[in-house]
CSV table of C-alpha atoms in Angstrom, one decimal:
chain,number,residue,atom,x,y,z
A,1,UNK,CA,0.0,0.0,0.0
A,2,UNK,CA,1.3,3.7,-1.0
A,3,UNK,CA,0.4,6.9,0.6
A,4,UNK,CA,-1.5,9.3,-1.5
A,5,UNK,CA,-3.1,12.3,-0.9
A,6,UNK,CA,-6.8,11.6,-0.8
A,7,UNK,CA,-7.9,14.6,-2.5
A,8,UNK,CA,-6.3,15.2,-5.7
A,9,UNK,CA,-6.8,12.7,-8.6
A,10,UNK,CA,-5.1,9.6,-7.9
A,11,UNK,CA,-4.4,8.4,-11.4
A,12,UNK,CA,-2.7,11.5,-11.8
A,13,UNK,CA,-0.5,10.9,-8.5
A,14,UNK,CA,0.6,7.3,-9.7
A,15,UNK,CA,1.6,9.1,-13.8
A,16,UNK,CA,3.6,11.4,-10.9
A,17,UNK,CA,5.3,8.9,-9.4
A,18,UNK,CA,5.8,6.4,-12.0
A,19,UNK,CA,7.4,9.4,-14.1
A,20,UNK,CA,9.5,10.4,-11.9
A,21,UNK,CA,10.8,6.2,-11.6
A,22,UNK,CA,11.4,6.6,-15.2
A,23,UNK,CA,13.7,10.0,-15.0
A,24,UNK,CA,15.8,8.6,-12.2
A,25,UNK,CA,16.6,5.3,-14.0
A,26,UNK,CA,14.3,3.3,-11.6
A,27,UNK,CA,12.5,1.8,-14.4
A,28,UNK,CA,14.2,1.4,-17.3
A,29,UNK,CA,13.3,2.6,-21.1
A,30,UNK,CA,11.9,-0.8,-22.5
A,31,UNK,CA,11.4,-2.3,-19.2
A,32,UNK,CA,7.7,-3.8,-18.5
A,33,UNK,CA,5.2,-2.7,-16.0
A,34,UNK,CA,3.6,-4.3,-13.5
A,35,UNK,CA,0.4,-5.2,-14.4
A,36,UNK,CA,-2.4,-3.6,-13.8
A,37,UNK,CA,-3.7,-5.9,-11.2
A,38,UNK,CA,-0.3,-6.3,-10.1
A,39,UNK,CA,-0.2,-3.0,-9.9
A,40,UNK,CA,-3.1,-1.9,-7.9
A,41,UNK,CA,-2.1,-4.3,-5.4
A,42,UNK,CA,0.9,-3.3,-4.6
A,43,UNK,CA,-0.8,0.9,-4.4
A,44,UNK,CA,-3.8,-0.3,-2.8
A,45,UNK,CA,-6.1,1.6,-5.4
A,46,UNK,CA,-8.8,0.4,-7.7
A,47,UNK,CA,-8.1,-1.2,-10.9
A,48,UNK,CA,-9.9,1.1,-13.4
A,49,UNK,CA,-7.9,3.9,-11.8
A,50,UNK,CA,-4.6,2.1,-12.4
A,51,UNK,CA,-5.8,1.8,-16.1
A,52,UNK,CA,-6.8,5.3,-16.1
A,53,UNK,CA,-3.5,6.0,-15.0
A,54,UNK,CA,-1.8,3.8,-18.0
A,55,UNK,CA,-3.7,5.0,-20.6
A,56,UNK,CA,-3.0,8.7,-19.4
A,57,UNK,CA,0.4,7.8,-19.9
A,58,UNK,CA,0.1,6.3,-23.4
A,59,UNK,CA,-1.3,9.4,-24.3
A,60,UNK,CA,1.7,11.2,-22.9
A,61,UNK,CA,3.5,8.4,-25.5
A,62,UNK,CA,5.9,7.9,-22.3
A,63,UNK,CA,4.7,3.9,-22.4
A,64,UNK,CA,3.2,1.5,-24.9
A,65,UNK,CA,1.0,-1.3,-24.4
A,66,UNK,CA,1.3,-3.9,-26.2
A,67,UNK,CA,-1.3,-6.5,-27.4
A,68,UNK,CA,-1.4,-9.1,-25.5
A,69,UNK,CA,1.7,-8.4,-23.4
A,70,UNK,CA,1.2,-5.8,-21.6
A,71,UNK,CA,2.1,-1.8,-20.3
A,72,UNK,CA,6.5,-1.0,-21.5
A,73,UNK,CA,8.6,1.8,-20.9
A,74,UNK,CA,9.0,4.0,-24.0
A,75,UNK,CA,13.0,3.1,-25.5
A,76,UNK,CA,12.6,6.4,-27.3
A,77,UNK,CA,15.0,8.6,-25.3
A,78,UNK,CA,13.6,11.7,-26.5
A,79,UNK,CA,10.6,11.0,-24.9
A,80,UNK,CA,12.0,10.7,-21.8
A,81,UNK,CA,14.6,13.5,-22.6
A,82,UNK,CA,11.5,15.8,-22.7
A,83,UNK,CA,9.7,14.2,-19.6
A,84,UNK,CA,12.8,14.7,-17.4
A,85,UNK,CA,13.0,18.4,-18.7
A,86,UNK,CA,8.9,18.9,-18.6
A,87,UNK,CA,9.7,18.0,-14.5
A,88,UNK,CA,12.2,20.3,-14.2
A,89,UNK,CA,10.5,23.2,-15.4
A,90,UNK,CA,7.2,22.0,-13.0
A,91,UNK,CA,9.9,22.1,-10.2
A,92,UNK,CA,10.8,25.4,-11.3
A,93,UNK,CA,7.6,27.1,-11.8
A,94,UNK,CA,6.6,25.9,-8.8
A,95,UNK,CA,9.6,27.5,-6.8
A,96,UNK,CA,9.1,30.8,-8.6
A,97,UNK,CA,5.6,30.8,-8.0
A,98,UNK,CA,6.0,30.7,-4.2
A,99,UNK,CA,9.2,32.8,-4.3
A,100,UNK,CA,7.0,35.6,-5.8
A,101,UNK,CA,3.9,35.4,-3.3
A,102,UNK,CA,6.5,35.6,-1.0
A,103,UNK,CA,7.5,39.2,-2.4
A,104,UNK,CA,10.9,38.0,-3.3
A,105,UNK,CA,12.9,39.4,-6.5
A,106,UNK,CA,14.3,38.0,-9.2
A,107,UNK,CA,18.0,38.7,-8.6
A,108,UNK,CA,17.0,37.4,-4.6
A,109,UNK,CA,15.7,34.6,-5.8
A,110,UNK,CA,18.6,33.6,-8.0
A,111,UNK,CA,21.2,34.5,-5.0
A,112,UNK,CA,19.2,32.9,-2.8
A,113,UNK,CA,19.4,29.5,-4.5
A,114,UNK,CA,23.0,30.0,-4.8
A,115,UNK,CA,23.5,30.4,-1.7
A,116,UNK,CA,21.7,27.6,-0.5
A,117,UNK,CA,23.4,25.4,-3.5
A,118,UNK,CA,27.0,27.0,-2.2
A,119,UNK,CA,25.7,25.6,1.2
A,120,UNK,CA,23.8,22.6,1.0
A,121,UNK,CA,24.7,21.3,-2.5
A,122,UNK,CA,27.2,18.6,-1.5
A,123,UNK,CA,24.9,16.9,0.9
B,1,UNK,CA,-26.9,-4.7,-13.4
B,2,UNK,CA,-28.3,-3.7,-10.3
B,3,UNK,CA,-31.4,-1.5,-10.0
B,4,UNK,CA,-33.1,0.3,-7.2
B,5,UNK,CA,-36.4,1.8,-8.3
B,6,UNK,CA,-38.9,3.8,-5.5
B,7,UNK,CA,-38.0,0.8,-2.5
B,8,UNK,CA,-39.7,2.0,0.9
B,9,UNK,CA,-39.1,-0.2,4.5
B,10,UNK,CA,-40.4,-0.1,7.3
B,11,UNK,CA,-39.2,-1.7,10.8
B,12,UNK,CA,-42.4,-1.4,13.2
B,13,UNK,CA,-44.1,1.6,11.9
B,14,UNK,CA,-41.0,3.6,11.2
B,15,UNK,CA,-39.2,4.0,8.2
B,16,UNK,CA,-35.7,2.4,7.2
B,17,UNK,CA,-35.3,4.0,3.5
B,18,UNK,CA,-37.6,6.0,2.1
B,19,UNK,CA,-38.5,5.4,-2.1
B,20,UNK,CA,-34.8,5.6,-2.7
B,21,UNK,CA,-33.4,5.0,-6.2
B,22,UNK,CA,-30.1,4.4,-7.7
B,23,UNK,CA,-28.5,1.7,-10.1
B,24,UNK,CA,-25.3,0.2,-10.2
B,25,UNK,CA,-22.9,-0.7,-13.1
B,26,UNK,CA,-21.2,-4.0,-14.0
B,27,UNK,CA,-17.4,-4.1,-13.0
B,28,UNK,CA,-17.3,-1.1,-10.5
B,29,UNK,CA,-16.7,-0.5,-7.0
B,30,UNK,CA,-19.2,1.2,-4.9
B,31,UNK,CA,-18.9,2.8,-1.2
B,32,UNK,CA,-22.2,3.1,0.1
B,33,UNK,CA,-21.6,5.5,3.3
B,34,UNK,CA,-23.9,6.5,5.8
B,35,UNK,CA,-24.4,7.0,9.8
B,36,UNK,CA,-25.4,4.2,11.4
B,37,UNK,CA,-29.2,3.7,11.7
B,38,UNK,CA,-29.1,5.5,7.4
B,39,UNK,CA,-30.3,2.5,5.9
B,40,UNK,CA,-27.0,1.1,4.0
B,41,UNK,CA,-27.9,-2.4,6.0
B,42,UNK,CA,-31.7,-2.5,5.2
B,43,UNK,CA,-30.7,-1.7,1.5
B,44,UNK,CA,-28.3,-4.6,1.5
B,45,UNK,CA,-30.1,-6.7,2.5
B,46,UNK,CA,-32.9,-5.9,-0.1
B,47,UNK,CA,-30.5,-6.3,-2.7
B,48,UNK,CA,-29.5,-9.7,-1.1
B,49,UNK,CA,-33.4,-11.0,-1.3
B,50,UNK,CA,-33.3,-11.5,2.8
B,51,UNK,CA,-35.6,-8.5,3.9
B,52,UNK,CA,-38.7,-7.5,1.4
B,53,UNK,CA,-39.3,-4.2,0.1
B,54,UNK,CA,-42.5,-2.8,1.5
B,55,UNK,CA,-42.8,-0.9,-1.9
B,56,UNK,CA,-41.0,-0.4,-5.3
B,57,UNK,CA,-38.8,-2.9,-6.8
B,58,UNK,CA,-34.6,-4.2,-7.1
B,59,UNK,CA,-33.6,-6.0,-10.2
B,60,UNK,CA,-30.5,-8.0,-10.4
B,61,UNK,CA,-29.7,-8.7,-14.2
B,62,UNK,CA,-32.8,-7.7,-15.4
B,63,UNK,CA,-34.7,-10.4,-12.5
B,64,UNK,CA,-36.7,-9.8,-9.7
B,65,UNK,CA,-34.9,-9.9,-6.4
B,66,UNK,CA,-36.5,-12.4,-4.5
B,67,UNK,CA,-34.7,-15.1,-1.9
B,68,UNK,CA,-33.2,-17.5,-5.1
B,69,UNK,CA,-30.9,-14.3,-5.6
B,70,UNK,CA,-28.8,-15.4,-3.5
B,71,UNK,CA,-27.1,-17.7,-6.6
B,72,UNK,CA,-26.2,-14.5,-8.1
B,73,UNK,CA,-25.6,-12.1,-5.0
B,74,UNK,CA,-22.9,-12.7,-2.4
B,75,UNK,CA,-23.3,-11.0,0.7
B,76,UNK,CA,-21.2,-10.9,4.1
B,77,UNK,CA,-23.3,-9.8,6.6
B,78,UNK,CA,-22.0,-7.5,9.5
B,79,UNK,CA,-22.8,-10.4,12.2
B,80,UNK,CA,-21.0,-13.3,12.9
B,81,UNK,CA,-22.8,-16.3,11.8
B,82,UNK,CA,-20.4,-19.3,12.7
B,83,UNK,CA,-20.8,-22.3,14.2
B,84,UNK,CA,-18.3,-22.3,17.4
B,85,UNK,CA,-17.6,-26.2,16.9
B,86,UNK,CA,-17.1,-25.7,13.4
B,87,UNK,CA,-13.6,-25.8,11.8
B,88,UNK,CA,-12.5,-23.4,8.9
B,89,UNK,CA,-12.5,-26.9,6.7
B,90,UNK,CA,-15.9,-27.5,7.9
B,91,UNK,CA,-17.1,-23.8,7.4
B,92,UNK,CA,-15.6,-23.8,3.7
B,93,UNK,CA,-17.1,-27.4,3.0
B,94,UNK,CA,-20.5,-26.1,4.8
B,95,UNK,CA,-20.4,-22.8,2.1
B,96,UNK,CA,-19.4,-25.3,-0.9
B,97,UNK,CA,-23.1,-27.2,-0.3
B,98,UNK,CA,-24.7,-24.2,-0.2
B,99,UNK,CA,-24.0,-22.1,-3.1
B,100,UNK,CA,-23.5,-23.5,-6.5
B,101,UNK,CA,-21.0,-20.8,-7.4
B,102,UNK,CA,-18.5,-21.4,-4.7
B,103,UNK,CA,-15.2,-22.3,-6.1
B,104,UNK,CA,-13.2,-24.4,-3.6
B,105,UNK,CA,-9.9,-24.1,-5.2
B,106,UNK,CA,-10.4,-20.4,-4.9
B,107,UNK,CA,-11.3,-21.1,-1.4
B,108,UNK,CA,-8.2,-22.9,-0.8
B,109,UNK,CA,-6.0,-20.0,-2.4
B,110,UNK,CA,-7.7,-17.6,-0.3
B,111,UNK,CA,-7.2,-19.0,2.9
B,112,UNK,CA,-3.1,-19.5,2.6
B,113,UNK,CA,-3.7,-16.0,1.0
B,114,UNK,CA,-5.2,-14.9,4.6
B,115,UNK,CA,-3.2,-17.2,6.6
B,116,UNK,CA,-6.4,-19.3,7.7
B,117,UNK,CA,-5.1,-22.7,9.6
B,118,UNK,CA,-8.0,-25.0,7.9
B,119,UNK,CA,-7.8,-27.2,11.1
B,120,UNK,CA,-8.6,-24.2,13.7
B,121,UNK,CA,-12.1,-24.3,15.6
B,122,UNK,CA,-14.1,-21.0,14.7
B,123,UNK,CA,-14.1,-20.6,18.6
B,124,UNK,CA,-10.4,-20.3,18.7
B,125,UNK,CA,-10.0,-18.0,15.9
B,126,UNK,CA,-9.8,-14.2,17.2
B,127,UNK,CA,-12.0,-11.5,16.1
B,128,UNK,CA,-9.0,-10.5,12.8
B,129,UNK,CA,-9.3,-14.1,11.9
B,130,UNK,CA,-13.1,-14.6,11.8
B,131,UNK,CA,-13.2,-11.3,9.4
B,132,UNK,CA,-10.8,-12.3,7.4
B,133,UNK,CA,-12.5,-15.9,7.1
B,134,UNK,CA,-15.6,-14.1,6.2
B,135,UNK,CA,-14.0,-12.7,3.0
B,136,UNK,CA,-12.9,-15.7,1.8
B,137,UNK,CA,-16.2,-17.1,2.3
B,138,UNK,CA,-17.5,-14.0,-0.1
B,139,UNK,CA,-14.6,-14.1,-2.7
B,140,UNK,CA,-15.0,-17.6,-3.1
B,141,UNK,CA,-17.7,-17.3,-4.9
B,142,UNK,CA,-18.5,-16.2,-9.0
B,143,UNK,CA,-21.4,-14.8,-8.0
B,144,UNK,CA,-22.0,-11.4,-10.2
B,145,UNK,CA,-22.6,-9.0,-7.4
B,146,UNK,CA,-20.9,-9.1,-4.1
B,147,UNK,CA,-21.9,-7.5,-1.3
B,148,UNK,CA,-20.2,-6.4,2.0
B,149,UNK,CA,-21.8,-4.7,5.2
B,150,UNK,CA,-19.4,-3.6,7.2
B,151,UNK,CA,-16.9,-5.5,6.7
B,152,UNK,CA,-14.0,-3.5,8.7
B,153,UNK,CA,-16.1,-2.8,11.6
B,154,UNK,CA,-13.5,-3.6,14.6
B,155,UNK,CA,-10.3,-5.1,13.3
B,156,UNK,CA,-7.1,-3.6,13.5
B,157,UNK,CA,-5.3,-2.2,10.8
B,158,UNK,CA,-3.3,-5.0,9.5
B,159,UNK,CA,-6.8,-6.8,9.3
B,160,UNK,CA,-8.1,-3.9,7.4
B,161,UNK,CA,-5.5,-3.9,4.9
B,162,UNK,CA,-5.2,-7.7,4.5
B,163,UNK,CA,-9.1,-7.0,3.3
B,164,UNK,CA,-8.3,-4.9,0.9
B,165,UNK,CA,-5.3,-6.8,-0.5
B,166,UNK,CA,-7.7,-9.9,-0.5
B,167,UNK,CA,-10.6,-7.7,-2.8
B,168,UNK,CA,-7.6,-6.6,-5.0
B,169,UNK,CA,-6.3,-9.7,-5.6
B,170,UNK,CA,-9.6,-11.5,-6.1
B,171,UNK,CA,-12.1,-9.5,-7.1
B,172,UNK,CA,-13.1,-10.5,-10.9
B,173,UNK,CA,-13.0,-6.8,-12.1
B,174,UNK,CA,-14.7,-7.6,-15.4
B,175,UNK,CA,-17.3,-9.3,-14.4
B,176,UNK,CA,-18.3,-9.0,-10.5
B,177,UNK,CA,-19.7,-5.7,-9.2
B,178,UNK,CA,-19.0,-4.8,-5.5
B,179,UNK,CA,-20.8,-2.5,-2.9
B,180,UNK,CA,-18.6,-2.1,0.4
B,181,UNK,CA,-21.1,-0.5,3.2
B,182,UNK,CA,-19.2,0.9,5.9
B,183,UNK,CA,-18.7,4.2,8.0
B,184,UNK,CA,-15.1,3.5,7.8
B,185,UNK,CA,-14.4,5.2,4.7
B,186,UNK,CA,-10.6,6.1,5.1
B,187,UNK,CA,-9.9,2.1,4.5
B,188,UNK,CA,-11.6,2.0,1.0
B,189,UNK,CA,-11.0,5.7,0.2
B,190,UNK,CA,-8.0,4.1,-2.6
B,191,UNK,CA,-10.6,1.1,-3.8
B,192,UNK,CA,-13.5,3.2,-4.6
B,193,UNK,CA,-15.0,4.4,-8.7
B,194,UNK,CA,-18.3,5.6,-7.2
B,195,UNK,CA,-19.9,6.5,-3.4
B,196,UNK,CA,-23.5,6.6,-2.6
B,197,UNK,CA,-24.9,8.7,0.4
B,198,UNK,CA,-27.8,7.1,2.4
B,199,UNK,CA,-28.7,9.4,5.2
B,200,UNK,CA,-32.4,9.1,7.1
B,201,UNK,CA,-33.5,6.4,4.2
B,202,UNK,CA,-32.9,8.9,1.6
B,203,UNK,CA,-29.7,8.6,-1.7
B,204,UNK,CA,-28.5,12.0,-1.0
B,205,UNK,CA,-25.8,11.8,-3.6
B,206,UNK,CA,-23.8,9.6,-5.7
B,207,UNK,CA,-20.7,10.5,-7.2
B,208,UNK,CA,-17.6,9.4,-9.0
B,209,UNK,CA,-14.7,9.2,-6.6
B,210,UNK,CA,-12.0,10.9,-9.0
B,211,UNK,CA,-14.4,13.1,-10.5
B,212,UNK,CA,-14.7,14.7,-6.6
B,213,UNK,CA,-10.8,14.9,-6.2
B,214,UNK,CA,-10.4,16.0,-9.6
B,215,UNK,CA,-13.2,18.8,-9.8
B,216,UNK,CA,-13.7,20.0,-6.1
B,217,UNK,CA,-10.5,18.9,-4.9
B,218,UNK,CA,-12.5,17.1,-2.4
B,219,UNK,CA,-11.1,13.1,-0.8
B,220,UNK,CA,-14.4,11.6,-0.2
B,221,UNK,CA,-13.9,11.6,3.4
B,222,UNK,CA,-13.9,15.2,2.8
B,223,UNK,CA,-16.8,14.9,1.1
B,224,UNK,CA,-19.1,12.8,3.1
B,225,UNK,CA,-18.3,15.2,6.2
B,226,UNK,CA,-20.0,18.1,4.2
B,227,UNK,CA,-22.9,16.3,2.7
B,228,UNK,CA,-23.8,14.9,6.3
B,229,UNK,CA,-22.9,18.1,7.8
């Protein structure tokens, strides 16, 4: 069972997660998923949302299914190129957005996470 | 697959549900959520063929609900119904004879699933055990509609998710609809595509799960404590 939060979409949570797999080299381009009954056992989470959740990510062409043998990893690296950038620039414009609620500037912003790189950036 | 037209109860004079309505699609999982005293029982029940409607009428498949349903309907009720001498072989041979749909190599997968000692007396199972041997007595059987009152009520939490492993694993998605009654809706929150809302004998909604989280950013626990606020 995996801990999601209850009120946003789950099938978009487990794309989320599954995407983030694939751009860290947890799951490998080509390599099969589990299932989908497989997989909703192992989240805990009903079945036609773990479909939901696979055909999402067809659509995103970040996985094929194929007939008969199931849900794989795209082996197009572009595809994953782009997915790994796409998640950098949600990181990003998440930061930014909260940075500037907070009233910060953009030259304090940019020292900021310098500083904090300078810092922390080993660990 | 399963329709609720206009059904009225009574208990003694006073109402359990009250003309409610609703229908329910092949190959889903419902919630049906409610106080205690709401109805979600009675309504069970009524699908199950074991309590008559006073007025309108349930369809299962197209037939009248009436006490044969219960070769296409398989329901764990919210009591214990064992027999203390009984062992779990006995209980699972004791099912076999009296449902035609009852699959005893299912049975049998179930209970190592579970961790069910075959050769334990129901007396000396504890209160986790007898829950978890009630599911297997449910998902043994093929029958098209299964339903569950309650089935959480007062096990811990390894219980609780054992149950919900055990309805993953087993449930024939495809083919078996399922409607979980229960006031314990963080358990099922994950295994749910549609709630229903009994409150006073009355549907006061039904809704898609996602469709909540997705357009009012709403979990269903959320939800519920609005609509019964």
């Amino acid at each position: 069972m995996e801990d999601f939060q209850a009120s946003k979409p789950i099938y978009m949570q487990i794309v989320d997660k599954i995407s983030h797999q694939i751009v860290r080299g947890d799951i490998k381009p080509g390599e099969k998923l589990p299932s989908v009954r497989e997989m909703a056992i192992k989240t805990g989470v009903n079945p036609n949302t773990i479909q939901r959740t696979y055909s999402e990510m067809e659509r995103m062409e970040i996985v094929e299914s194929r007939r008969g043998q199931g849900t794989f990893v795209t082996e197009v690296n572009e595809v994953i190129v782009d997915l790994k950038e796409k998640l950098q620039t949600d990181m990003i414009a998440a930061f930014v957005h909260n940075m500037k609620e907070l009233g910060f500037t953009q030259e304090e912003m940019l020292k900021g996470l310098q500083n904090y790189i300078d810092r922390e950036g080993g660990k | 697959m399963i329709k609720v037209e206009e059904v009225s109860k009574k208990y003694g004079g006073e109402a359990a549900v009250e003309g409610i309505s609703f229908s329910l699609e092949k190959g889903k999982i419902y919630g049906f959520i409610g106080p205690n005293g709401s109805g979600k029982s009675t309504t069970l029940k009524m699908i199950a063929g074991l309590v008559f409607p006073a007025s309108g009428s349930i369809t299962v498949n197209g037939k009248k609900v009436e006490r044969k349903i219960a070769k296409e309907v398989a329901y764990l009720s919210e009591l214990d119904f064992f027999y203390p001498t009984f062992t779990v072989k006995d209980m699972i041979a004791f099912s076999a004879t009296q449902f035609p749909d009852f699959n005893m190599d299912r049975a049998n997968e179930l209970l190592a699933f579970m961790k069910l000692d075959p050769k334990k007396k129901l007396k000396q199972l504890s209160k986790g055990n007898r829950g978890r041997l009630k599911l297997v007595l449910t998902l043994a059987r093929t029958a098209p509609v299964l339903l569950l009152d309650e089935p959480f009520s007062g096990l811990d939490p390894m219980v609780r998710e054992s149950i919900v492993k055990g309805l993953l694993s087993y449930i024939d998605f495809n083919e078996q609809t399922v409607v979980i009654a229960t006031h314990e809706i963080d358990e099922i929150e994950m295994l749910l595509d549609e709630v229903i809302a009994i409150q006073n004998g009355q549907i006061v909604a039904v809704e898609n799960v996602e469709e909540l989280r997705e357009s009012k950013g709403l979990s269903v626990l959320e939800w519920m404590k609005k609509i019964f606020a």
